[in-house]
PDB file of C-alpha atoms in Angstrom:
ATOM      1  CA  MET A  14     189.792 230.631  -4.175  1.00 43.00           C
ATOM      2  CA  LYS A  15     187.750 227.784  -2.729  1.00 58.00           C
ATOM      3  CA  ALA A  16     189.412 225.137  -0.593  1.00 68.00           C
ATOM      4  CA  LYS A  17     189.804 221.760  -2.292  1.00 81.00           C
ATOM      5  CA  LEU A  18     187.084 219.276  -1.413  1.00 87.00           C
ATOM      6  CA  SER A  19     188.058 216.045   0.272  1.00 90.00           C
ATOM      7  CA  ALA A  20     187.138 212.786  -1.448  1.00 91.00           C
ATOM      8  CA  ARG A  21     184.293 212.324   1.035  1.00 93.00           C
ATOM      9  CA  GLN A  22     182.960 215.829   0.455  1.00 92.00           C
ATOM     10  CA  GLU A  23     183.087 215.304  -3.319  1.00 91.00           C
ATOM     11  CA  ASN A  24     181.174 212.050  -2.861  1.00 93.00           C
ATOM     12  CA  ILE A  25     178.544 213.651  -0.644  1.00 94.00           C
ATOM     13  CA  LEU A  26     178.087 216.598  -3.023  1.00 92.00           C
ATOM     14  CA  GLN A  27     177.724 214.305  -6.032  1.00 90.00           C
ATOM     15  CA  PHE A  28     175.226 212.168  -4.122  1.00 93.00           C
ATOM     16  CA  ILE A  29     173.115 215.229  -3.270  1.00 91.00           C
ATOM     17  CA  GLN A  30     173.220 216.411  -6.891  1.00 87.00           C
ATOM     18  CA  GLN A  31     172.157 213.025  -8.243  1.00 87.00           C
ATOM     19  CA  PHE A  32     169.478 212.543  -5.560  1.00 88.00           C
ATOM     20  CA  MET A  33     167.914 215.919  -6.391  1.00 84.00           C
ATOM     21  CA  GLU A  34     168.133 215.246 -10.137  1.00 79.00           C
ATOM     22  CA  GLU A  35     166.172 212.054  -9.740  1.00 80.00           C
ATOM     23  CA  ARG A  36     163.657 212.991  -7.045  1.00 80.00           C
ATOM     24  CA  HIS A  37     163.377 216.791  -7.220  1.00 76.00           C
ATOM     25  CA  TYR A  38     163.744 217.181  -3.448  1.00 83.00           C
ATOM     26  CA  PRO A  39     166.791 217.080  -1.145  1.00 87.00           C
ATOM     27  CA  PRO A  40     168.045 214.010   0.726  1.00 90.00           C
ATOM     28  CA  THR A  41     167.984 213.658   4.496  1.00 91.00           C
ATOM     29  CA  VAL A  42     171.184 213.230   6.489  1.00 92.00           C
ATOM     30  CA  ARG A  43     170.248 209.552   6.843  1.00 92.00           C
ATOM     31  CA  ASP A  44     169.852 209.260   3.050  1.00 93.00           C
ATOM     32  CA  ILE A  45     173.350 210.680   2.614  1.00 94.00           C
ATOM     33  CA  GLN A  46     174.794 208.382   5.289  1.00 94.00           C
ATOM     34  CA  ASN A  47     173.347 205.286   3.595  1.00 93.00           C
ATOM     35  CA  GLY A  48     174.047 206.416   0.020  1.00 93.00           C
ATOM     36  CA  CYS A  49     177.657 207.367   0.688  1.00 95.00           C
ATOM     37  CA  ASN A  50     178.490 204.575   3.152  1.00 92.00           C
ATOM     38  CA  VAL A  51     179.380 207.046   5.893  1.00 92.00           C
ATOM     39  CA  SER A  52     179.912 205.647   9.399  1.00 90.00           C
ATOM     40  CA  SER A  53     177.527 207.994  11.241  1.00 92.00           C
ATOM     41  CA  THR A  54     175.132 210.915  10.783  1.00 91.00           C
ATOM     42  CA  SER A  55     177.513 213.131  12.781  1.00 92.00           C
ATOM     43  CA  VAL A  56     180.183 212.614  10.094  1.00 94.00           C
ATOM     44  CA  VAL A  57     177.639 213.594   7.431  1.00 94.00           C
ATOM     45  CA  ASP A  58     176.669 216.638   9.485  1.00 92.00           C
ATOM     46  CA  TYR A  59     180.299 217.688   9.812  1.00 93.00           C
ATOM     47  CA  ASN A  60     180.898 217.484   6.059  1.00 94.00           C
ATOM     48  CA  LEU A  61     177.644 219.296   5.253  1.00 93.00           C
ATOM     49  CA  HIS A  62     178.837 222.081   7.548  1.00 92.00           C
ATOM     50  CA  LYS A  63     182.113 222.225   5.608  1.00 92.00           C
ATOM     51  CA  LEU A  64     180.300 222.276   2.244  1.00 92.00           C
ATOM     52  CA  GLN A  65     178.086 225.088   3.498  1.00 91.00           C
ATOM     53  CA  ALA A  66     181.073 227.096   4.715  1.00 91.00           C
ATOM     54  CA  MET A  67     182.692 226.722   1.276  1.00 89.00           C
ATOM     55  CA  GLY A  68     179.537 227.965  -0.490  1.00 88.00           C
ATOM     56  CA  TYR A  69     178.362 224.749  -2.127  1.00 88.00           C
ATOM     57  CA  LEU A  70     175.033 224.569  -0.309  1.00 89.00           C
ATOM     58  CA  LYS A  71     172.723 226.214   2.177  1.00 88.00           C
ATOM     59  CA  ARG A  72     171.203 224.244   4.993  1.00 87.00           C
ATOM     60  CA  GLU A  73     168.464 224.540   7.590  1.00 83.00           C
ATOM     61  CA  PRO A  74     169.547 222.063  10.299  1.00 73.00           C
ATOM     62  CA  GLU A  75     166.088 222.030  11.906  1.00 76.00           C
ATOM     63  CA  VAL A  76     164.450 220.865   8.658  1.00 76.00           C
ATOM     64  CA  SER A  77     164.672 217.186   7.683  1.00 77.00           C
ATOM     65  CA  ARG A  78     165.333 217.956   3.996  1.00 84.00           C
ATOM     66  CA  GLY A  79     166.671 221.459   4.487  1.00 86.00           C
ATOM     67  CA  ILE A  80     169.516 221.266   1.956  1.00 89.00           C
ATOM     68  CA  GLU A  81     169.712 223.638  -1.023  1.00 86.00           C
ATOM     69  CA  LEU A  82     172.524 223.547  -3.572  1.00 84.00           C
ATOM     70  CA  ILE A  83     173.931 226.956  -4.465  1.00 83.00           C
ATOM     71  CA  GLY A  84     176.808 228.394  -6.491  1.00 76.00           C
ATOM     72  CA  GLU A  85     179.431 225.773  -7.295  1.00 67.00           C
ATOM     73  CA  GLY A  86     177.163 223.115  -5.843  1.00 68.00           C
ATOM     74  CA  LEU A  87     174.811 223.497  -8.789  1.00 69.00           C
ATOM     75  CA  LYS A  88     177.537 222.794 -11.328  1.00 66.00           C
ATOM     76  CA  GLY A  89     177.085 219.439 -12.938  1.00 56.00           C
ATOM     77  CA  THR A  90     173.345 219.394 -12.364  1.00 55.00           C
ATOM     78  CA  LYS A  91     170.755 219.657 -15.108  1.00 51.00           C
ATOM     79  CA  ARG A  92     168.147 221.315 -12.960  1.00 53.00           C
ATOM     80  CA  ASP A  93     166.402 224.339 -14.378  1.00 59.00           C
ATOM     81  CA  ILE A  94     165.277 226.113 -11.237  1.00 67.00           C
ATOM     82  CA  GLN A  95     162.649 228.768 -10.573  1.00 74.00           C
ATOM     83  CA  SER A  96     162.191 230.599  -7.291  1.00 77.00           C
ATOM     84  CA  ILE A  97     158.591 230.738  -6.037  1.00 82.00           C
ATOM     85  CA  PRO A  98     157.491 233.197  -3.317  1.00 85.00           C
ATOM     86  CA  VAL A  99     156.218 231.678  -0.077  1.00 86.00           C
ATOM     87  CA  MET A 100     153.302 233.986   0.693  1.00 82.00           C
ATOM     88  CA  GLY A 101     152.541 232.832   4.219  1.00 80.00           C
ATOM     89  CA  SER A 102     150.463 230.074   5.780  1.00 83.00           C
ATOM     90  CA  ILE A 103     147.161 228.471   4.882  1.00 84.00           C
ATOM     91  CA  ALA A 104     144.950 226.428   7.154  1.00 79.00           C
ATOM     92  CA  ALA A 105     144.222 222.801   6.370  1.00 74.00           C
ATOM     93  CA  GLY A 106     141.625 222.902   9.100  1.00 67.00           C
ATOM     94  CA  GLU A 107     139.996 226.119  10.197  1.00 62.00           C
ATOM     95  CA  PRO A 108     140.278 229.233   7.966  1.00 66.00           C
ATOM     96  CA  LEU A 109     143.418 231.347   8.280  1.00 59.00           C
ATOM     97  CA  HIS A 110     144.273 234.787   6.947  1.00 58.00           C
ATOM     98  CA  VAL A 111     146.891 234.998   4.177  1.00 57.00           C
ATOM     99  CA  PRO A 112     147.850 237.903   1.888  1.00 53.00           C
ATOM    100  CA  ASP A 113     146.941 238.056  -1.777  1.00 55.00           C
ATOM    101  CA  ALA A 114     149.382 236.486  -4.202  1.00 49.00           C
ATOM    102  CA  PRO A 115     151.251 239.278  -5.997  1.00 46.00           C
ATOM    103  CA  ALA A 116     151.914 239.262  -9.737  1.00 41.00           C
ATOM    104  CA  VAL A 117     155.590 239.711  -8.912  1.00 40.00           C
ATOM    105  CA  ALA A 118     157.142 238.434  -5.710  1.00 42.00           C
ATOM    106  CA  GLU A 119     158.344 241.156  -3.354  1.00 47.00           C
ATOM    107  CA  GLU A 120     161.763 240.946  -1.795  1.00 47.00           C
ATOM    108  CA  SER A 121     160.279 240.585   1.678  1.00 54.00           C
ATOM    109  CA  TYR A 122     158.909 237.122   0.875  1.00 65.00           C
ATOM    110  CA  ASP A 123     160.817 233.920   1.441  1.00 79.00           C
ATOM    111  CA  THR A 124     161.208 231.755  -1.651  1.00 80.00           C
ATOM    112  CA  VAL A 125     161.396 228.068  -2.494  1.00 80.00           C
ATOM    113  CA  ASP A 126     163.434 226.794  -5.465  1.00 76.00           C
ATOM    114  CA  LEU A 127     161.579 224.289  -7.645  1.00 74.00           C
ATOM    115  CA  PRO A 128     162.414 222.481 -10.897  1.00 69.00           C
ATOM    116  CA  SER A 129     160.799 224.097 -13.917  1.00 68.00           C
ATOM    117  CA  SER A 130     159.368 220.700 -14.845  1.00 64.00           C
ATOM    118  CA  LEU A 131     156.969 221.065 -11.899  1.00 67.00           C
ATOM    119  CA  ILE A 132     155.900 224.556 -12.906  1.00 70.00           C
ATOM    120  CA  GLY A 133     155.664 224.186 -16.677  1.00 68.00           C
ATOM    121  CA  ASP A 134     154.360 227.281 -18.502  1.00 71.00           C
ATOM    122  CA  ARG A 135     152.378 228.544 -15.522  1.00 76.00           C
ATOM    123  CA  GLU A 136     152.983 232.119 -14.400  1.00 77.00           C
ATOM    124  CA  ASN A 137     152.854 233.949 -11.055  1.00 82.00           C
ATOM    125  CA  MET A 138     153.044 230.732  -9.046  1.00 86.00           C
ATOM    126  CA  PHE A 139     153.164 231.039  -5.278  1.00 88.00           C
ATOM    127  CA  ALA A 140     153.537 228.777  -2.270  1.00 89.00           C
ATOM    128  CA  LEU A 141     151.791 228.570   1.108  1.00 89.00           C
ATOM    129  CA  ARG A 142     152.860 226.737   4.253  1.00 90.00           C
ATOM    130  CA  VAL A 143     150.179 224.306   5.429  1.00 91.00           C
ATOM    131  CA  LYS A 144     148.904 224.557   9.000  1.00 90.00           C
ATOM    132  CA  GLY A 145     146.778 221.676  10.235  1.00 89.00           C
ATOM    133  CA  THR A 146     145.873 218.158   9.150  1.00 91.00           C
ATOM    134  CA  SER A 147     142.525 218.390   7.353  1.00 91.00           C
ATOM    135  CA  MET A 148     144.144 217.363   4.040  1.00 93.00           C
ATOM    136  CA  ILE A 149     146.277 214.559   5.473  1.00 92.00           C
ATOM    137  CA  ASP A 150     144.475 211.829   3.489  1.00 92.00           C
ATOM    138  CA  ALA A 151     145.565 213.640   0.303  1.00 92.00           C
ATOM    139  CA  LEU A 152     149.161 213.395   1.615  1.00 91.00           C
ATOM    140  CA  VAL A 153     149.274 217.089   2.506  1.00 91.00           C
ATOM    141  CA  ALA A 154     150.634 217.300   6.048  1.00 90.00           C
ATOM    142  CA  ASP A 155     151.152 220.055   8.584  1.00 90.00           C
ATOM    143  CA  GLY A 156     154.292 221.983   7.616  1.00 89.00           C
ATOM    144  CA  ASP A 157     154.260 221.039   3.930  1.00 91.00           C
ATOM    145  CA  LEU A 158     154.365 223.677   1.211  1.00 90.00           C
ATOM    146  CA  VAL A 159     151.553 223.702  -1.346  1.00 91.00           C
ATOM    147  CA  ILE A 160     152.379 225.190  -4.733  1.00 90.00           C
ATOM    148  CA  LEU A 161     149.513 227.079  -6.332  1.00 90.00           C
ATOM    149  CA  GLU A 162     148.712 228.821  -9.585  1.00 90.00           C
ATOM    150  CA  PRO A 163     146.481 231.890  -9.355  1.00 89.00           C
ATOM    151  CA  ALA A 164     142.895 231.021 -10.310  1.00 89.00           C
ATOM    152  CA  ASN A 165     139.407 232.380  -9.727  1.00 88.00           C
ATOM    153  CA  GLU A 166     137.561 229.294 -10.968  1.00 90.00           C
ATOM    154  CA  ALA A 167     137.781 225.622 -10.065  1.00 92.00           C
ATOM    155  CA  ALA A 168     136.278 222.322 -11.160  1.00 94.00           C
ATOM    156  CA  ASN A 169     134.622 220.030  -8.663  1.00 96.00           C
ATOM    157  CA  GLY A 170     137.324 218.074  -6.830  1.00 95.00           C
ATOM    158  CA  ASP A 171     140.115 220.601  -7.314  1.00 95.00           C
ATOM    159  CA  MET A 172     142.224 221.360  -4.243  1.00 95.00           C
ATOM    160  CA  VAL A 173     142.043 225.117  -3.803  1.00 94.00           C
ATOM    161  CA  ALA A 174     142.852 228.053  -1.607  1.00 92.00           C
ATOM    162  CA  ALA A 175     139.331 229.322  -0.979  1.00 92.00           C
ATOM    163  CA  TRP A 176     138.658 232.842   0.300  1.00 90.00           C
ATOM    164  CA  LEU A 177     135.696 233.183   2.679  1.00 89.00           C
ATOM    165  CA  ASP A 178     134.291 236.704   2.433  1.00 86.00           C
ATOM    166  CA  PRO A 179     132.435 236.892   5.765  1.00 79.00           C
ATOM    167  CA  SER A 180     135.513 236.044   7.845  1.00 81.00           C
ATOM    168  CA  GLU A 181     138.102 237.378   5.366  1.00 80.00           C
ATOM    169  CA  GLU A 182     140.110 234.181   5.699  1.00 85.00           C
ATOM    170  CA  THR A 183     141.460 231.458   3.437  1.00 87.00           C
ATOM    171  CA  THR A 184     141.286 227.685   3.796  1.00 91.00           C
ATOM    172  CA  LEU A 185     142.775 224.751   1.884  1.00 93.00           C
ATOM    173  CA  LYS A 186     140.095 222.255   0.792  1.00 94.00           C
ATOM    174  CA  ARG A 187     138.575 220.328  -2.107  1.00 96.00           C
ATOM    175  CA  PHE A 188     136.069 222.474  -3.981  1.00 96.00           C
ATOM    176  CA  TYR A 189     132.546 221.288  -4.848  1.00 97.00           C
ATOM    177  CA  MET A 190     129.784 223.482  -6.277  1.00 96.00           C
ATOM    178  CA  GLU A 191     126.362 222.349  -5.045  1.00 95.00           C
ATOM    179  CA  GLY A 192     123.547 224.584  -6.288  1.00 94.00           C
ATOM    180  CA  ASP A 193     123.904 227.995  -4.645  1.00 95.00           C
ATOM    181  CA  MET A 194     126.300 226.567  -2.037  1.00 95.00           C
ATOM    182  CA  VAL A 195     129.953 225.541  -2.095  1.00 96.00           C
ATOM    183  CA  ARG A 196     131.156 222.537  -0.147  1.00 96.00           C
ATOM    184  CA  LEU A 197     134.769 222.859   0.987  1.00 95.00           C
ATOM    185  CA  GLN A 198     135.668 219.253   1.700  1.00 95.00           C
ATOM    186  CA  PRO A 199     138.579 218.189   3.921  1.00 94.00           C
ATOM    187  CA  GLU A 200     140.600 215.076   3.165  1.00 94.00           C
ATOM    188  CA  ASN A 201     140.420 213.803   6.720  1.00 93.00           C
ATOM    189  CA  ALA A 202     137.768 211.263   7.735  1.00 91.00           C
ATOM    190  CA  THR A 203     137.444 212.817  11.187  1.00 93.00           C
ATOM    191  CA  MET A 204     136.521 216.321   9.904  1.00 92.00           C
ATOM    192  CA  GLN A 205     133.323 217.811   8.522  1.00 93.00           C
ATOM    193  CA  PRO A 206     133.065 219.921   5.332  1.00 93.00           C
ATOM    194  CA  ILE A 207     132.562 223.669   5.411  1.00 92.00           C
ATOM    195  CA  MET A 208     129.354 224.762   3.652  1.00 94.00           C
ATOM    196  CA  VAL A 209     129.387 228.338   2.337  1.00 93.00           C
ATOM    197  CA  ALA A 210     127.005 230.315   0.151  1.00 95.00           C
ATOM    198  CA  ALA A 211     128.557 230.533  -3.326  1.00 94.00           C
ATOM    199  CA  LYS A 212     128.382 234.318  -3.219  1.00 95.00           C
ATOM    200  CA  ASP A 213     130.551 234.325  -0.091  1.00 94.00           C
ATOM    201  CA  VAL A 214     133.413 232.200  -1.369  1.00 93.00           C
ATOM    202  CA  SER A 215     136.006 232.767  -4.071  1.00 91.00           C
ATOM    203  CA  VAL A 216     138.913 230.734  -5.345  1.00 93.00           C
ATOM    204  CA  ARG A 217     142.333 232.323  -4.970  1.00 89.00           C
ATOM    205  CA  GLY A 218     144.485 229.535  -6.348  1.00 90.00           C
ATOM    206  CA  LYS A 219     144.616 225.873  -7.372  1.00 93.00           C
ATOM    207  CA  VAL A 220     147.144 223.461  -5.927  1.00 92.00           C
ATOM    208  CA  VAL A 221     149.491 222.018  -8.553  1.00 89.00           C
ATOM    209  CA  GLY A 222     152.143 220.476  -6.307  1.00 87.00           C
ATOM    210  CA  VAL A 223     153.296 219.750  -2.772  1.00 88.00           C
ATOM    211  CA  VAL A 224     156.750 220.032  -1.246  1.00 85.00           C
ATOM    212  CA  ARG A 225     157.065 217.679   1.717  1.00 81.00           C
ATOM    213  CA  SER A 226     158.475 218.963   4.975  1.00 74.00           C
ATOM    214  CA  MET A 227     159.744 215.505   6.010  1.00 58.00           C
TER     215      MET A 227
END
């Protein structure tokens, strides 16, 4: 039998539930402090630890928004959640090797829980952790998760995970077909595009959403 929540813990849990309902991502400790009129972040941290110990949430203390509601903590929410496999990392900069996206996630992969409203009717979605800053002007920062749907075609301007055959590596860029060449364009004014022969590049997935790390 679970221990009874204190009034403050009830308030914090309800705040987290409402915050995630409205914004589809977790609050920071500072958000909770301000939203619940708590005296300090250490008091918030203490109560989050208690809520985690009682099975209402999971938390990654090193991550700014590393709160995930579980079990009893999900009661009272309207969120329809789907778990998406996190397949590895992708370079927003120089190319980086990542595995193929499987049709069904294997147990060895980490997952990220997302509202179904973000995913819609898409199938076999997967996520990649961004490394680098070449897409920073598109508000995709180092450490963010990009959510992709499997695809082997893209329209000009789509943000894609592009596979480069010669180096057997993948990079995150805007896709532009230019004759028999493909321009993989960064969203960073300080960086140059990658030009690749069309026969040597293939699209592995199109970005449909971003989960911020901060």
